[in-house]
C-alpha positions as a printed Julia matrix, in Angstrom:
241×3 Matrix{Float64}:
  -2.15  -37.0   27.95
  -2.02  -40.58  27.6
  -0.94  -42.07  24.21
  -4.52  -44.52  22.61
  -3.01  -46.94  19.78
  -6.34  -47.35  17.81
  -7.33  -50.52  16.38
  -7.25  -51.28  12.59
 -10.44  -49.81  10.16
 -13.19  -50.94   9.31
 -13.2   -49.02   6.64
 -10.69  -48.96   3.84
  -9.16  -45.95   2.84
  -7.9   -44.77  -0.43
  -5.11  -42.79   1.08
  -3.42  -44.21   3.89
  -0.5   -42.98   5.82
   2.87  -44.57   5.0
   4.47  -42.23   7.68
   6.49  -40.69   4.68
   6.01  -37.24   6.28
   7.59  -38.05   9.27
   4.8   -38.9   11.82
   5.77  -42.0   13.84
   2.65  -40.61  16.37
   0.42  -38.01  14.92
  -0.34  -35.5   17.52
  -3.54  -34.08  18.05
  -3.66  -29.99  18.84
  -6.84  -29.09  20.83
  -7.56  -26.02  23.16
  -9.13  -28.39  26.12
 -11.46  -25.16  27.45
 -14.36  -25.1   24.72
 -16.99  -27.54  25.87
 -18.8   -29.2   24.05
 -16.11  -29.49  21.36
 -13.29  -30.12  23.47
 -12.58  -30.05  27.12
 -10.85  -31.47  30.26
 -13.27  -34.25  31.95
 -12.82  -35.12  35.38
 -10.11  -37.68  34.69
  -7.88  -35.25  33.35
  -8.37  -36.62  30.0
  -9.34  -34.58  26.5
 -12.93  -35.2   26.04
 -16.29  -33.96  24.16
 -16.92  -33.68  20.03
 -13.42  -33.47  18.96
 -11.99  -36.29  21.09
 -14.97  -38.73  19.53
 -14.22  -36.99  16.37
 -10.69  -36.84  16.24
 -10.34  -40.75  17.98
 -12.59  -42.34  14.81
 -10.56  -40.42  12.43
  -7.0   -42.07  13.59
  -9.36  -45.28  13.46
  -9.84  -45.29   9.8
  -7.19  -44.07   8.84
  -5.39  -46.63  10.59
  -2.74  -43.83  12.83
  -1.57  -43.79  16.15
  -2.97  -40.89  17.65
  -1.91  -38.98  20.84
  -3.56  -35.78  22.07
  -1.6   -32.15  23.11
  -3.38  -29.08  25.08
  -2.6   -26.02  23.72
  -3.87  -22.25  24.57
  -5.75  -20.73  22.13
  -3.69  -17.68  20.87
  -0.63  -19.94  20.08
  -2.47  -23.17  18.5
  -1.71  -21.76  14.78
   2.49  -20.77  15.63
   2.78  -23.98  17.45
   1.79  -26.37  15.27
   3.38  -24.74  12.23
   6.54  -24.83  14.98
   5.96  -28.66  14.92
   5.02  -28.89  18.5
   1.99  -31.13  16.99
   0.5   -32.22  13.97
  -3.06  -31.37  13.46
  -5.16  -28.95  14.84
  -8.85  -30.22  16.14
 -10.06  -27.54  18.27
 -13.23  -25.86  16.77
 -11.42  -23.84  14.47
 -13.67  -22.42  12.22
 -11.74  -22.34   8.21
 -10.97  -18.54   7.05
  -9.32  -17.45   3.96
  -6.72  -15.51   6.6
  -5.85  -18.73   8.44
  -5.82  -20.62   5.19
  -2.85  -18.03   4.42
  -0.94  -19.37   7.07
  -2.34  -23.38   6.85
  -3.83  -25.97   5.22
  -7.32  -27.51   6.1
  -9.08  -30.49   6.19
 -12.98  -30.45   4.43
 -15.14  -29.18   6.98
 -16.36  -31.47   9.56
 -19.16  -29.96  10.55
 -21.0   -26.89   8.96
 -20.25  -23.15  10.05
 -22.65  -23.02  13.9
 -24.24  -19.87  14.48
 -22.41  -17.61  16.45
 -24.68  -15.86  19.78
 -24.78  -13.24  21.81
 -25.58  -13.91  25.88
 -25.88  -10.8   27.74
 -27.58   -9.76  31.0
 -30.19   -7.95  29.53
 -32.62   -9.72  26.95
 -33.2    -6.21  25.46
 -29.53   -4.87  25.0
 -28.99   -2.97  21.86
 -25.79   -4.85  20.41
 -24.22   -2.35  17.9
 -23.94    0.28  20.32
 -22.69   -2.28  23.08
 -19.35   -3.29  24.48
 -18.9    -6.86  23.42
 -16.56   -9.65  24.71
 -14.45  -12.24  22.55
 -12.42  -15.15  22.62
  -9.24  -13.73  20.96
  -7.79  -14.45  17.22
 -11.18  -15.79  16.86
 -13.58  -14.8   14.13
 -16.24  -13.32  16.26
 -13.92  -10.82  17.48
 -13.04  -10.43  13.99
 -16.59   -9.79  13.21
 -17.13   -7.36  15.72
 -14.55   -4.72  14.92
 -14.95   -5.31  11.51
 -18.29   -3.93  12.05
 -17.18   -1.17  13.45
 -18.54   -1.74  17.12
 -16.68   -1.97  20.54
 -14.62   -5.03  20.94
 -12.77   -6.47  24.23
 -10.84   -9.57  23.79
 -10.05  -12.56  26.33
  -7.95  -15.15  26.18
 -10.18  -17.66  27.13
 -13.62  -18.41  26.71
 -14.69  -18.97  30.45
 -13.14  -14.93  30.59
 -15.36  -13.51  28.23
 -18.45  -14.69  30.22
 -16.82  -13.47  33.46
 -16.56  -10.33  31.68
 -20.23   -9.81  30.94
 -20.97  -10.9   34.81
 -18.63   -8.68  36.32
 -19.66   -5.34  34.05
 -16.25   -5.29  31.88
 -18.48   -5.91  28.6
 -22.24   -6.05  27.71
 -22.46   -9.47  25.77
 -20.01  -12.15  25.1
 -20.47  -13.2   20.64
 -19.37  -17.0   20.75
 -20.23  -19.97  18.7
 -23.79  -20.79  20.12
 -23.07  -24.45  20.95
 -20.49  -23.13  23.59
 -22.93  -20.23  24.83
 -25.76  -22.74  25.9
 -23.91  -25.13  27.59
 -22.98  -21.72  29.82
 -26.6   -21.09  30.49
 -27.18  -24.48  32.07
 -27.92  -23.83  35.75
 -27.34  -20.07  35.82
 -30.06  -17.15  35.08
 -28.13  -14.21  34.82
 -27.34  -14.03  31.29
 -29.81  -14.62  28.58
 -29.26  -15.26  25.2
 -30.54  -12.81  22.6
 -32.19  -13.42  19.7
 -29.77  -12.04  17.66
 -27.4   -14.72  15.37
 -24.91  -14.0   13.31
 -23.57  -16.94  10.84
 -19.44  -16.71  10.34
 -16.61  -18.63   8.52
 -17.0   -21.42   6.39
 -17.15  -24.57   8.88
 -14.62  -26.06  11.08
 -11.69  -28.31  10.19
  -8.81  -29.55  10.9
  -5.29  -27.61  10.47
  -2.45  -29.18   9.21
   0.67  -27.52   8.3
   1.12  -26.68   4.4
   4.33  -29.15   4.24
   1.92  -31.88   4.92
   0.01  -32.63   2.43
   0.16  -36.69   2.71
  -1.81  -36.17   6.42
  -4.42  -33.32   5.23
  -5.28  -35.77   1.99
  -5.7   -39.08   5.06
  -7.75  -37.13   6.99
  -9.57  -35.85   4.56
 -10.52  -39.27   3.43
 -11.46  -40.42   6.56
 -13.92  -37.26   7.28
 -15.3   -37.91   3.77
 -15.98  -41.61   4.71
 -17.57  -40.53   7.97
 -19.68  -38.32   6.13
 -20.83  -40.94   4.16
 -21.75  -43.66   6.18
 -23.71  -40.98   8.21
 -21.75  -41.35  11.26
 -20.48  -37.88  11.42
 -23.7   -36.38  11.25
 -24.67  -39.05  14.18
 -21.56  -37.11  16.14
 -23.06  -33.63  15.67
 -26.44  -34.27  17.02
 -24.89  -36.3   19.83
 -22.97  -33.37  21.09
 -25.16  -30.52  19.49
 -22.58  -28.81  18.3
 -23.74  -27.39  15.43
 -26.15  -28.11  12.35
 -26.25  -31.87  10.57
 -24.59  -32.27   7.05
 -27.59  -32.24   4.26
């Protein structure tokens, strides 16, 4: 991925980053395969929510920001392995992860998590259903007692549900009706269930200097209402009240 040197803030921060932790480039840890929040556009470039996000962040805070692709079931040992600095990548926060890493305030509110299926009427406790895994809907699901196959990726658990390996795919809602565009196979039930307490952004526990700049600059996005202008853009989950 190609380095972006972002230009100066507008707005001021309290807490600034002197580079006193060691970041000459702060690296940027997203998945790259969970649309809208973060994917690969056509240029071979990290795009959607995140990349907005995660671009106007560096911005205030006045950073040079580069961005790293990283599979899901590793993004937690590889960035406390220092193979980058942040994680942006729709992790929802969990007191489990939290045990591991520091977050960021939320930057967006917990989405719903849905069910698509291929039948409308599918009785979901009794059901085989597909997860992204180390997330927390496959968390949710066995801790519920019910019948849980994991996948590494999300496009996986979807195939799974198409080709017969599991009833219903749980994922965060966002993600699940972006899949429905163009296709009528699976439908999405009307089932929700609501799970973790928002999304932020990881940093390792050494780093407290970087979690405190980016926490500013979320908090003055909040603010100024441009972070809520981000989440209806890309309708990935519910506004800030």
């Amino acid at each position: 991925m190609k380095n972006i040197v972002l230009a100066t803030a507008a707005v001021a921060l309290t807490s600034t980053m002197a580079l006193a932790d060691g970041h000459s480039v702060v690296r940027m840890g997203t998945e790259g395969a969970y649309a809208p929040w973060n994917f690969i556009n056509d240029a071979g470039e990290v795009d959607g929510f995140e990349r907005e996000l995660g671009d106007e962040l560096c911005a205030r805070a006045e950073l040079t920001c580069e961005w790293v692709t990283n599979e899901w079931d590793s993004i937690i040992p590889n960035l406390v392995s220092g193979n980058y600095d942040t994680i942006i990548a729709g992790m929802s926060v969990t007191a489990e992860r939290d045990e591991i890493i520091d977050f960021t305030q939320a930057y967006t509110p917990a989405d719903p998590s849905a069910y698509l299926a291929l039948d409308a009427d599918l009785d979901i406790e009794g059901a085989v259903v597909a997860a992204q895994t180390g997330t927390i809907q496959a968390s949710f699901i066995a801790d519920q007692g019910w019948t849980v196959v994991e996948f590494a990726t999300p496009e996986e658990t979807l195939a799974a549900v198409r080709g017969g390996e599991a009833d219903a795919v749980l994922a965060d809602q966002s993600f699940l009706a972006g899949a429905l565009e163009g296709q009528s196979e699976l439908v999405m039930l009307e089932r929700k269930e609501v799970l973790g307490g928002g999304v932020g952004m990881g940093i390792r526990e050494s780093d407290t200097e970087l979690r405190e700049t980016f926490d500013a600059a979320i908090q003055s996005m909040k603010d100024d209402g441009t972070l809520n202008e981000l989440i209806v853009k890309w309708e990935v989950a519910s506004t800030f009240e």
